[in-house]
JSON list of C-alpha atoms in Angstrom, two decimals:
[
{"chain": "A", "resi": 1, "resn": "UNK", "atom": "CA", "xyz": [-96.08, 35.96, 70.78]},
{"chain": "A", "resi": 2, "resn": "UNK", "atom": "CA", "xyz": [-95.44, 32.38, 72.55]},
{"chain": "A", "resi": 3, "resn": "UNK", "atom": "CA", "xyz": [-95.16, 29.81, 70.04]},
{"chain": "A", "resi": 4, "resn": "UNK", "atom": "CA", "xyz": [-95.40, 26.22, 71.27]},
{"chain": "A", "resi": 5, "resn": "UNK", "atom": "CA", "xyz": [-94.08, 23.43, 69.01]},
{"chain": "A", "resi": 6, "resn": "UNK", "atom": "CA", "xyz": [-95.41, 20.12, 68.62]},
{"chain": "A", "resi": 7, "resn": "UNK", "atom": "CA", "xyz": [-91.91, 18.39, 69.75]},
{"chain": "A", "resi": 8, "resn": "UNK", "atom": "CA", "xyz": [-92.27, 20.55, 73.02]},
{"chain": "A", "resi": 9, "resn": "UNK", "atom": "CA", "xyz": [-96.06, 19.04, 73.65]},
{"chain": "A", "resi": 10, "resn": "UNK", "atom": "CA", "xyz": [-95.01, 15.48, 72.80]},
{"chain": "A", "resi": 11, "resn": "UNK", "atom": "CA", "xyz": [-91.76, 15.72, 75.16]},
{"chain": "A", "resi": 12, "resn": "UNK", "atom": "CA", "xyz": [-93.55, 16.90, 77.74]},
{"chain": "A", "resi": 13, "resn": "UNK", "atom": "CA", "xyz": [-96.40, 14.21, 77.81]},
{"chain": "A", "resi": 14, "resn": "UNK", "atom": "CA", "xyz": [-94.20, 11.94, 77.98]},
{"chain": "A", "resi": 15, "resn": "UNK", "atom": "CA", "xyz": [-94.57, 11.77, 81.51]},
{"chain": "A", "resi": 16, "resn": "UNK", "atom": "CA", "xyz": [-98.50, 11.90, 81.73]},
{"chain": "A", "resi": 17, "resn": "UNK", "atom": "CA", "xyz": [-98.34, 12.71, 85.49]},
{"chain": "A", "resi": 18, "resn": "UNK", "atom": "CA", "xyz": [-95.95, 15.60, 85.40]},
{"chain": "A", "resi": 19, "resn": "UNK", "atom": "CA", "xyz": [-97.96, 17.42, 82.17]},
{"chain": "A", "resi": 20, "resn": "UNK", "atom": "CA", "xyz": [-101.64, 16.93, 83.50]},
{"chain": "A", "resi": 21, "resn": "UNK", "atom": "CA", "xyz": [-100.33, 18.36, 87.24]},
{"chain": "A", "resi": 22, "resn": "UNK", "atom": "CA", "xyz": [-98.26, 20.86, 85.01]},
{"chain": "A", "resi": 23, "resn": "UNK", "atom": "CA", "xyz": [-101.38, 21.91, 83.09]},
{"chain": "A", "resi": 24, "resn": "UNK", "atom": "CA", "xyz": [-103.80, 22.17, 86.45]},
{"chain": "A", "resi": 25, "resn": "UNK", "atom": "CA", "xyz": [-100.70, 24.76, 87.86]},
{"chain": "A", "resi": 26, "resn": "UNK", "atom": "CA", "xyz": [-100.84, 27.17, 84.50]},
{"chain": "A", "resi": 27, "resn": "UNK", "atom": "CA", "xyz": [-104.73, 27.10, 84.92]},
{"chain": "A", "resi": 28, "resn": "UNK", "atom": "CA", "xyz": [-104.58, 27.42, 88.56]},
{"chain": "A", "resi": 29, "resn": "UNK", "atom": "CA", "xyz": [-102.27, 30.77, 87.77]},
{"chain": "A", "resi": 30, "resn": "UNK", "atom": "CA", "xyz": [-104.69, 31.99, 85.30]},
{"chain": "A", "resi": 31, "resn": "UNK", "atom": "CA", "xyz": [-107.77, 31.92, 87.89]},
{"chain": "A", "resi": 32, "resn": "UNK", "atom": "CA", "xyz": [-105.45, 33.38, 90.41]},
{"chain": "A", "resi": 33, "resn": "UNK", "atom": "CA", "xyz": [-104.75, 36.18, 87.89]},
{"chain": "A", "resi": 34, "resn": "UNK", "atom": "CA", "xyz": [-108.45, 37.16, 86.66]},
{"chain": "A", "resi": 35, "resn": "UNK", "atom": "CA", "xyz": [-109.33, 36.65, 90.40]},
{"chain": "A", "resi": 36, "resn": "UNK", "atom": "CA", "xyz": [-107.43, 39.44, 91.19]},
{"chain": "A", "resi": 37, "resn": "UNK", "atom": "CA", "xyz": [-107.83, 41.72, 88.52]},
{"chain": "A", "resi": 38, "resn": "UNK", "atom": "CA", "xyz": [-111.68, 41.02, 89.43]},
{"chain": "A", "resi": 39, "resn": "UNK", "atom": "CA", "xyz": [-110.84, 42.34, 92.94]},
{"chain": "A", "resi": 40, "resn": "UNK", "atom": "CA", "xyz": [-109.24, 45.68, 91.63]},
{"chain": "A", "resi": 41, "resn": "UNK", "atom": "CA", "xyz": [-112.49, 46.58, 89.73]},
{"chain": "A", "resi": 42, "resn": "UNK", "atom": "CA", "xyz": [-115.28, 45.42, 91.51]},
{"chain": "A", "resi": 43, "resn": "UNK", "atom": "CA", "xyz": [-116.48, 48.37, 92.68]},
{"chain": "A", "resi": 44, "resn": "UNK", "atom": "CA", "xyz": [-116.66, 50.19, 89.09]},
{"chain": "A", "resi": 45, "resn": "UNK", "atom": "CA", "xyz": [-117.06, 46.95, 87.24]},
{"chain": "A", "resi": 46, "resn": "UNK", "atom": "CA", "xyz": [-119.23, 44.41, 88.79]},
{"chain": "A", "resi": 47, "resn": "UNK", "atom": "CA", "xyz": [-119.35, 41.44, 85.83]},
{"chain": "A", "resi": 48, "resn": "UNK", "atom": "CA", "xyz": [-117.40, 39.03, 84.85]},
{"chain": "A", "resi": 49, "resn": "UNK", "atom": "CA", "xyz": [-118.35, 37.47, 81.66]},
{"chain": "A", "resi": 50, "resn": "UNK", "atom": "CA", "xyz": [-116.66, 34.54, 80.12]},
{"chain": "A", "resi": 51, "resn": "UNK", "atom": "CA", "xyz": [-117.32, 33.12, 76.68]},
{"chain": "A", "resi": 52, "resn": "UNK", "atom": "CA", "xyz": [-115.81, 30.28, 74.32]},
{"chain": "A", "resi": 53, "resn": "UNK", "atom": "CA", "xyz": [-117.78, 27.30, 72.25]},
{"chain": "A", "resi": 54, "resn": "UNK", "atom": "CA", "xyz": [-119.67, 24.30, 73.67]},
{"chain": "A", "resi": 55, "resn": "UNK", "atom": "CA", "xyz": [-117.58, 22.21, 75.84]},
{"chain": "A", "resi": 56, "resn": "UNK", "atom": "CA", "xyz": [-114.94, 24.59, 76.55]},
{"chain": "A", "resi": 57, "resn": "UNK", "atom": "CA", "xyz": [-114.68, 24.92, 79.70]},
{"chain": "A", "resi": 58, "resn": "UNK", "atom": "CA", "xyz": [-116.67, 28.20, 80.68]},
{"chain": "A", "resi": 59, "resn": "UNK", "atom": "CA", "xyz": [-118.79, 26.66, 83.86]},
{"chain": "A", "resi": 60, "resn": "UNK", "atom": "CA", "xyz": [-115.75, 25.18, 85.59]},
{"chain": "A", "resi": 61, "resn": "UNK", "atom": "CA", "xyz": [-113.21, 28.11, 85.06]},
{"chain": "A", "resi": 62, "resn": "UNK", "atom": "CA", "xyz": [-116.73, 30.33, 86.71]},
{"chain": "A", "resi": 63, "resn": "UNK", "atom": "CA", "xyz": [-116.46, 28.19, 89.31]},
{"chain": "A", "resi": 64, "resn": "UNK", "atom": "CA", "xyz": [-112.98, 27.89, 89.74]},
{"chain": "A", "resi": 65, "resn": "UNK", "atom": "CA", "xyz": [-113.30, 31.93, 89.68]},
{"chain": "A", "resi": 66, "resn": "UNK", "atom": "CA", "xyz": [-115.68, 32.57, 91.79]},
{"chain": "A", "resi": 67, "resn": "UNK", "atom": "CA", "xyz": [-114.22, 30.17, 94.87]},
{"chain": "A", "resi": 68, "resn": "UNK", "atom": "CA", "xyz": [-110.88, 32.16, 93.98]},
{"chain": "A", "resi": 69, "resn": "UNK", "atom": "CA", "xyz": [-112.54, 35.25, 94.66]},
{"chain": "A", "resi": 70, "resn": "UNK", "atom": "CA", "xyz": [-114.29, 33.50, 97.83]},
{"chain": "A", "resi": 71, "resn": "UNK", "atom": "CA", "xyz": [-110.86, 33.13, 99.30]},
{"chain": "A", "resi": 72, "resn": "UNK", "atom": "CA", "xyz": [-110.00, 36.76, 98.41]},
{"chain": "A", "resi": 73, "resn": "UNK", "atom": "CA", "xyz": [-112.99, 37.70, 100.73]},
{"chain": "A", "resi": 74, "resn": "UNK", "atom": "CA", "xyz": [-115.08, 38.71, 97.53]},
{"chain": "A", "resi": 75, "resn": "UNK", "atom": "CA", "xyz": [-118.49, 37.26, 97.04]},
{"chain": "A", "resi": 76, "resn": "UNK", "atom": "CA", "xyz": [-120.09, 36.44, 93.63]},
{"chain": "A", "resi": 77, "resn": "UNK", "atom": "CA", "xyz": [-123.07, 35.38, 91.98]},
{"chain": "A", "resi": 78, "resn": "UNK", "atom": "CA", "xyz": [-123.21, 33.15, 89.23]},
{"chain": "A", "resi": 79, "resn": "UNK", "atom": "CA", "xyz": [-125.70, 33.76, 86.03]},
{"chain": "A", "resi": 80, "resn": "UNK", "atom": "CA", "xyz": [-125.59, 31.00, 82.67]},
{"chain": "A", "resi": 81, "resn": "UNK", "atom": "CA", "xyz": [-126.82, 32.55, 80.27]},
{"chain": "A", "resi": 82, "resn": "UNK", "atom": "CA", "xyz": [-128.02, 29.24, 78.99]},
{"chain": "A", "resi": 83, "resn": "UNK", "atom": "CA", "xyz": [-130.85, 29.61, 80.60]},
{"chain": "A", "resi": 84, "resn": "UNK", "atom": "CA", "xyz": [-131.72, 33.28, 78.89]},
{"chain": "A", "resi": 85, "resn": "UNK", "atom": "CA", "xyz": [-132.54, 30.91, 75.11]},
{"chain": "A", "resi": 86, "resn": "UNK", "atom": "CA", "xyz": [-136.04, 31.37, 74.25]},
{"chain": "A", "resi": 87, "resn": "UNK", "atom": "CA", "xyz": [-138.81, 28.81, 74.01]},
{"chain": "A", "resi": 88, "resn": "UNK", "atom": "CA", "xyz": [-138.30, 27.52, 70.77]},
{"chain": "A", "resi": 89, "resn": "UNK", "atom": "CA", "xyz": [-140.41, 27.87, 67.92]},
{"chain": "A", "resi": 90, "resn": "UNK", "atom": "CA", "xyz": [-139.67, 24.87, 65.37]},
{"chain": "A", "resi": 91, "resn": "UNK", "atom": "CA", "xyz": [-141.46, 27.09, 62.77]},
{"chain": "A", "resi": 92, "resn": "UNK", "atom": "CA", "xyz": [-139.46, 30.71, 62.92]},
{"chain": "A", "resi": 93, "resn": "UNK", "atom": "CA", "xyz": [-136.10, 28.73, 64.86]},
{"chain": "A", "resi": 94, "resn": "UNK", "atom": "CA", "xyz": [-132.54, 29.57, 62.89]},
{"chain": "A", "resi": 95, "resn": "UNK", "atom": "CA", "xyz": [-131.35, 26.43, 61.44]},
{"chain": "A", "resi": 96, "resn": "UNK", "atom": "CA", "xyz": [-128.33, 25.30, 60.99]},
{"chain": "A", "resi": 97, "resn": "UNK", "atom": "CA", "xyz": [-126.93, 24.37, 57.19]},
{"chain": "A", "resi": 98, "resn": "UNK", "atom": "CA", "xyz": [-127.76, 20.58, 57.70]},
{"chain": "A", "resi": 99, "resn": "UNK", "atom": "CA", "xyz": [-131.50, 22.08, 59.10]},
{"chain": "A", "resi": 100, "resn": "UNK", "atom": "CA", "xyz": [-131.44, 21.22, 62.48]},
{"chain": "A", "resi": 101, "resn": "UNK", "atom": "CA", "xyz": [-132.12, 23.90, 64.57]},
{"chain": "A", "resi": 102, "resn": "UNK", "atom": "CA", "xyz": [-129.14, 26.23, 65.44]},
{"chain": "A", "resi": 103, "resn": "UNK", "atom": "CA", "xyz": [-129.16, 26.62, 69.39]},
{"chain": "A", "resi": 104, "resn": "UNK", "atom": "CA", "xyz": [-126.04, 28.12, 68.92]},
{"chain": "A", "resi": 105, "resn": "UNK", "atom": "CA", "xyz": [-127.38, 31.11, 67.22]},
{"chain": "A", "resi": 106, "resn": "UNK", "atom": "CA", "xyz": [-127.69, 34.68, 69.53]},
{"chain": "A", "resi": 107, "resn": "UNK", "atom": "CA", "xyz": [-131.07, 34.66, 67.74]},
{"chain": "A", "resi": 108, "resn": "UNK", "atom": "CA", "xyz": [-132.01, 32.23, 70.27]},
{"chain": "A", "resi": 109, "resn": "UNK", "atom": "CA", "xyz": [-131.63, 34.14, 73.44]},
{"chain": "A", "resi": 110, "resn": "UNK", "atom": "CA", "xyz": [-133.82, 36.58, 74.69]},
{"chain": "A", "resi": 111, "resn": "UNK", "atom": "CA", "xyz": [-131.69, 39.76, 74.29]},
{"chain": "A", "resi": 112, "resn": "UNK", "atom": "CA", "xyz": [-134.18, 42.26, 75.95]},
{"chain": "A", "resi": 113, "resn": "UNK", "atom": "CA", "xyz": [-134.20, 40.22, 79.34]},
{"chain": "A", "resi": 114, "resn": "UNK", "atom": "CA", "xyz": [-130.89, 39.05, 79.26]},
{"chain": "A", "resi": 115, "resn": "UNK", "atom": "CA", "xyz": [-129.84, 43.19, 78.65]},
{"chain": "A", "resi": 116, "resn": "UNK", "atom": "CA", "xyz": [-132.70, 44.19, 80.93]},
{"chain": "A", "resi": 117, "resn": "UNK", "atom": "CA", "xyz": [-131.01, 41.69, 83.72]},
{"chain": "A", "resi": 118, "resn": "UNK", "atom": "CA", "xyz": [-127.60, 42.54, 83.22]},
{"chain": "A", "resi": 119, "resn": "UNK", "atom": "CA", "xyz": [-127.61, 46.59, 83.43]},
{"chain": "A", "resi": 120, "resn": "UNK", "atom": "CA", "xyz": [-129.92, 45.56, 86.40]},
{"chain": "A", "resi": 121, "resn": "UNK", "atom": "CA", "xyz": [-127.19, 43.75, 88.35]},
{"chain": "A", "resi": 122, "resn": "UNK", "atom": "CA", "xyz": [-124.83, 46.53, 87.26]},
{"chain": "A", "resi": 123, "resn": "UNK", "atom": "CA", "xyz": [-127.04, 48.63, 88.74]},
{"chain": "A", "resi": 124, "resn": "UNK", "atom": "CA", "xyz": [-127.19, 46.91, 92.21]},
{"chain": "A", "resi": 125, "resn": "UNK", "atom": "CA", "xyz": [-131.27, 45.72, 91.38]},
{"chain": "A", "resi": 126, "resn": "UNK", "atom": "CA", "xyz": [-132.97, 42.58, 91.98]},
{"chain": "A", "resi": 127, "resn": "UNK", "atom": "CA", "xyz": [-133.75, 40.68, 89.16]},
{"chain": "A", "resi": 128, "resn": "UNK", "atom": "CA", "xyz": [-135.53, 36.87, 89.08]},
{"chain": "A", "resi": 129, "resn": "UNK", "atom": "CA", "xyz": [-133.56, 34.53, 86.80]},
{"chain": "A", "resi": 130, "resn": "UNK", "atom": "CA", "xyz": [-135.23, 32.60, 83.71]},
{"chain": "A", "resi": 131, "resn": "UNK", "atom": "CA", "xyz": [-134.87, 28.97, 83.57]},
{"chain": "A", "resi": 132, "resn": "UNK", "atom": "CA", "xyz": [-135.07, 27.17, 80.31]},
{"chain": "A", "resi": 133, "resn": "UNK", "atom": "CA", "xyz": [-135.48, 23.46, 79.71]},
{"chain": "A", "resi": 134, "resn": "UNK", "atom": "CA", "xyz": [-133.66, 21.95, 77.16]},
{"chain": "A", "resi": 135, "resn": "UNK", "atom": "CA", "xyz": [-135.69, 18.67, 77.25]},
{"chain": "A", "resi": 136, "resn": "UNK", "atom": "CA", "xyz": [-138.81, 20.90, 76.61]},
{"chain": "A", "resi": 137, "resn": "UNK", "atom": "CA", "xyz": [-136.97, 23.72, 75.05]},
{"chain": "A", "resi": 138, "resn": "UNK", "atom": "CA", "xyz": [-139.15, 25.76, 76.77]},
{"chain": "A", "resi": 139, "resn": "UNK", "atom": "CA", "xyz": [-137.77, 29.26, 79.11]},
{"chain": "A", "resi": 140, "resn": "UNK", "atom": "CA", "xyz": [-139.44, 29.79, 81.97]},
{"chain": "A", "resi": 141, "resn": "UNK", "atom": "CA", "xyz": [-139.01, 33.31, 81.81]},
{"chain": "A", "resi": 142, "resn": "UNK", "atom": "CA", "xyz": [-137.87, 36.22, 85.27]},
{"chain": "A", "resi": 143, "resn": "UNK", "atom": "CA", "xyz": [-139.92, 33.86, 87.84]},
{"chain": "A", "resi": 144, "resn": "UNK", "atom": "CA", "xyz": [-136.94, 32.08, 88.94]},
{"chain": "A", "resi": 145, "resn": "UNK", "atom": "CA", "xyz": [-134.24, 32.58, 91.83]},
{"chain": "A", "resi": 146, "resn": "UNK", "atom": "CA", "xyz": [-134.04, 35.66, 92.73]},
{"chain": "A", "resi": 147, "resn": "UNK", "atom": "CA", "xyz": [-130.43, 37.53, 92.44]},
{"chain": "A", "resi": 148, "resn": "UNK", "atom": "CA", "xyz": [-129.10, 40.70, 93.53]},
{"chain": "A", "resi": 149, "resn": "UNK", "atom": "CA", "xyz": [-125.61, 42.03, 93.63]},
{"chain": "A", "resi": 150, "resn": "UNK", "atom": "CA", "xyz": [-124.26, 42.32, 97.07]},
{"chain": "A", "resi": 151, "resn": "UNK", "atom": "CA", "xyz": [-122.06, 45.67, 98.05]},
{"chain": "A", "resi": 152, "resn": "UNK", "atom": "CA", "xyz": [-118.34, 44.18, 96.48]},
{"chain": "A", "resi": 153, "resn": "UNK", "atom": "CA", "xyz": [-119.99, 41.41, 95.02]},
{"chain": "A", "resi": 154, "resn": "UNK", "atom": "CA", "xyz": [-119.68, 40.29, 90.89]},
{"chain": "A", "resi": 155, "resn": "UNK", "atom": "CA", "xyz": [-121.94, 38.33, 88.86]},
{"chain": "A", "resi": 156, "resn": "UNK", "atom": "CA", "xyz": [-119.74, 35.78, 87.17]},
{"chain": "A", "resi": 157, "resn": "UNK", "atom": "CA", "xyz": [-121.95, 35.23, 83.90]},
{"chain": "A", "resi": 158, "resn": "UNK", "atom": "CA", "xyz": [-120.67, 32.63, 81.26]},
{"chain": "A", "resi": 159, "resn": "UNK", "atom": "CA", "xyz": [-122.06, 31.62, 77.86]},
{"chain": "A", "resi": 160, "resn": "UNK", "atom": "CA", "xyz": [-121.14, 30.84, 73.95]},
{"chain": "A", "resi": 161, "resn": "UNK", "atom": "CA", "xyz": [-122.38, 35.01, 73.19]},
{"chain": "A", "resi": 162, "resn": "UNK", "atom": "CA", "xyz": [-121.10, 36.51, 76.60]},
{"chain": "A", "resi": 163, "resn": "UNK", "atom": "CA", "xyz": [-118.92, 38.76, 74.41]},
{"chain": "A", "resi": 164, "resn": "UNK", "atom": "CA", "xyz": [-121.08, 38.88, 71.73]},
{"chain": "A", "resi": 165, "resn": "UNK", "atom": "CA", "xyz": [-121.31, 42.35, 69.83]},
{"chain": "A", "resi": 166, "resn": "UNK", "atom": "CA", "xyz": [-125.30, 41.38, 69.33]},
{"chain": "A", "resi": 167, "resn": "UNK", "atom": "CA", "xyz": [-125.78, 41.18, 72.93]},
{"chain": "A", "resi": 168, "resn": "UNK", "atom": "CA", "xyz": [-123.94, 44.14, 73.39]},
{"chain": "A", "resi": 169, "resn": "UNK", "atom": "CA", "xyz": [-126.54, 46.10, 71.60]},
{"chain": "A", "resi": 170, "resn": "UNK", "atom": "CA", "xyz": [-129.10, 45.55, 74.09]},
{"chain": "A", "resi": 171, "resn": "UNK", "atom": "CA", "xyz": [-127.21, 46.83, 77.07]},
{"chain": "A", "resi": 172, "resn": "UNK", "atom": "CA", "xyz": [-128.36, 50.58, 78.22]},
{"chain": "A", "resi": 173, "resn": "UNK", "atom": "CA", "xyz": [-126.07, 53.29, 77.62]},
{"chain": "A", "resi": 174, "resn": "UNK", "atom": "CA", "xyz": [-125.59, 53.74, 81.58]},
{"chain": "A", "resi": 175, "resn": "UNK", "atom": "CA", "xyz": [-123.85, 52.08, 82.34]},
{"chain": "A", "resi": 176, "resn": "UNK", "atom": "CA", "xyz": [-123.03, 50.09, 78.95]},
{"chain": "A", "resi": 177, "resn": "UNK", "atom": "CA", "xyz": [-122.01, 46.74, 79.56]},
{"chain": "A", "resi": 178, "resn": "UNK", "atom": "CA", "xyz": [-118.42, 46.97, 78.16]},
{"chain": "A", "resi": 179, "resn": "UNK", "atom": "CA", "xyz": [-117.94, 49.58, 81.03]},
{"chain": "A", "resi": 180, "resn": "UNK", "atom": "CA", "xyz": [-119.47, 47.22, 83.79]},
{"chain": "A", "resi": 181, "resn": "UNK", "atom": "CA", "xyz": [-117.36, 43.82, 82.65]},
{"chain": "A", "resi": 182, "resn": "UNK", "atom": "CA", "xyz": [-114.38, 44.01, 84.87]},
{"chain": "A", "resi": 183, "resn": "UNK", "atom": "CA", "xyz": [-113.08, 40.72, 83.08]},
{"chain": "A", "resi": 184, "resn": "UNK", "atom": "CA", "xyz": [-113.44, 38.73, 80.56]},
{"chain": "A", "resi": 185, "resn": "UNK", "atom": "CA", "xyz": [-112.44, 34.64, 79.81]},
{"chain": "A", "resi": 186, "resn": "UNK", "atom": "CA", "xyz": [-112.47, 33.57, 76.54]},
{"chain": "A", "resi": 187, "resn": "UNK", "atom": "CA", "xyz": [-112.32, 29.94, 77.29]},
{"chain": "A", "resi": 188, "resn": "UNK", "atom": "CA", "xyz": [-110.91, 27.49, 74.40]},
{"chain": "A", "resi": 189, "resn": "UNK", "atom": "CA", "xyz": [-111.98, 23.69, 73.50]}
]
């Protein structure tokens, strides 16, 4: 286990330039690392799912992945699972402690599509993307973009319940969805 002191942190931001440049080289690494354990298992394991909490991170380091694999010669498809929430009902919506609604709650997505979409891809399928609104918090439902999986291409798909054991449960048994992630980000605040 790597254990990082506080004195270590503070000595190194001491010079501001040096840490943040320092910091963007360890991240840089990282990409280059899932990038190409992407690459080995493309072929058997065509997503890529990274997960963490609201403002972590997870649509940049997709990005940063997916023009990594781009310079590897590896296409990839992007899919937020933001947009898989369902139009919310104030009436039957979870709620948070304080009563506001929870949008952070899996009980907001639409599992069936979201599972439907992603064994699809797996598959090598077409499937139309959702969009939801959060303005109107209202989901569009399949009649957006289309997307299909290109021979050696991944769908990078990032969200807060990408690794979620709920959403798990609505995956197909072929090919399950742990068996089609080829990586997976946990991205933290």
């Amino acid at each position: 286990m790597r254990v990082i002191d506080i004195e270590n942190i503070t000595e190194a931001m001491r010079d501001d330039t040096r840490f943040v440049l320092r910091c963007e080289e360890v991240f840089h690494d990282k990409i280059s690392a899932a990038a190409a354990s992407i690459l080995m298992n493309k072929s058997k394991k065509p997503l890529v799912c990274l997960t963490g909490p609201s403002g972590s991170g997870k649509t940049t380091t997709a990005m940063k992945i997916a023009e990594a694999l781009r310079k590897m010669g590896i296409g990839s498809q992007s899919l937020a699972m933001d947009d898989y929430f369902r139009t919310v009902n104030p009436r039957t919506a979870p709620r948070t402690p304080e009563g506001d609604i929870d949008l952070e709650s899996p009980a907001c997505l639409d599992m069936d599509l979201l599972g439907e979409h992603l064994n699809a891809l797996a598959r090598g399928e077409e499937i139309h993307l959702p969009r939801y609104n959060f303005v109107t918090r209202v989901q569009s439902g399949p009649i957006g973009r289309p997307m299909r999986l290109g021979k050696d291409e991944v769908a990078v798909c990032e969200g807060i319940h990408a690794l979620n054991d709920d959403c798990l449960l609505y995956t197909s048994p072929e090919p399950t969805r742990q068996e089609a992630i080829s990586y997976a980000v946990f991205c933290l605040k």
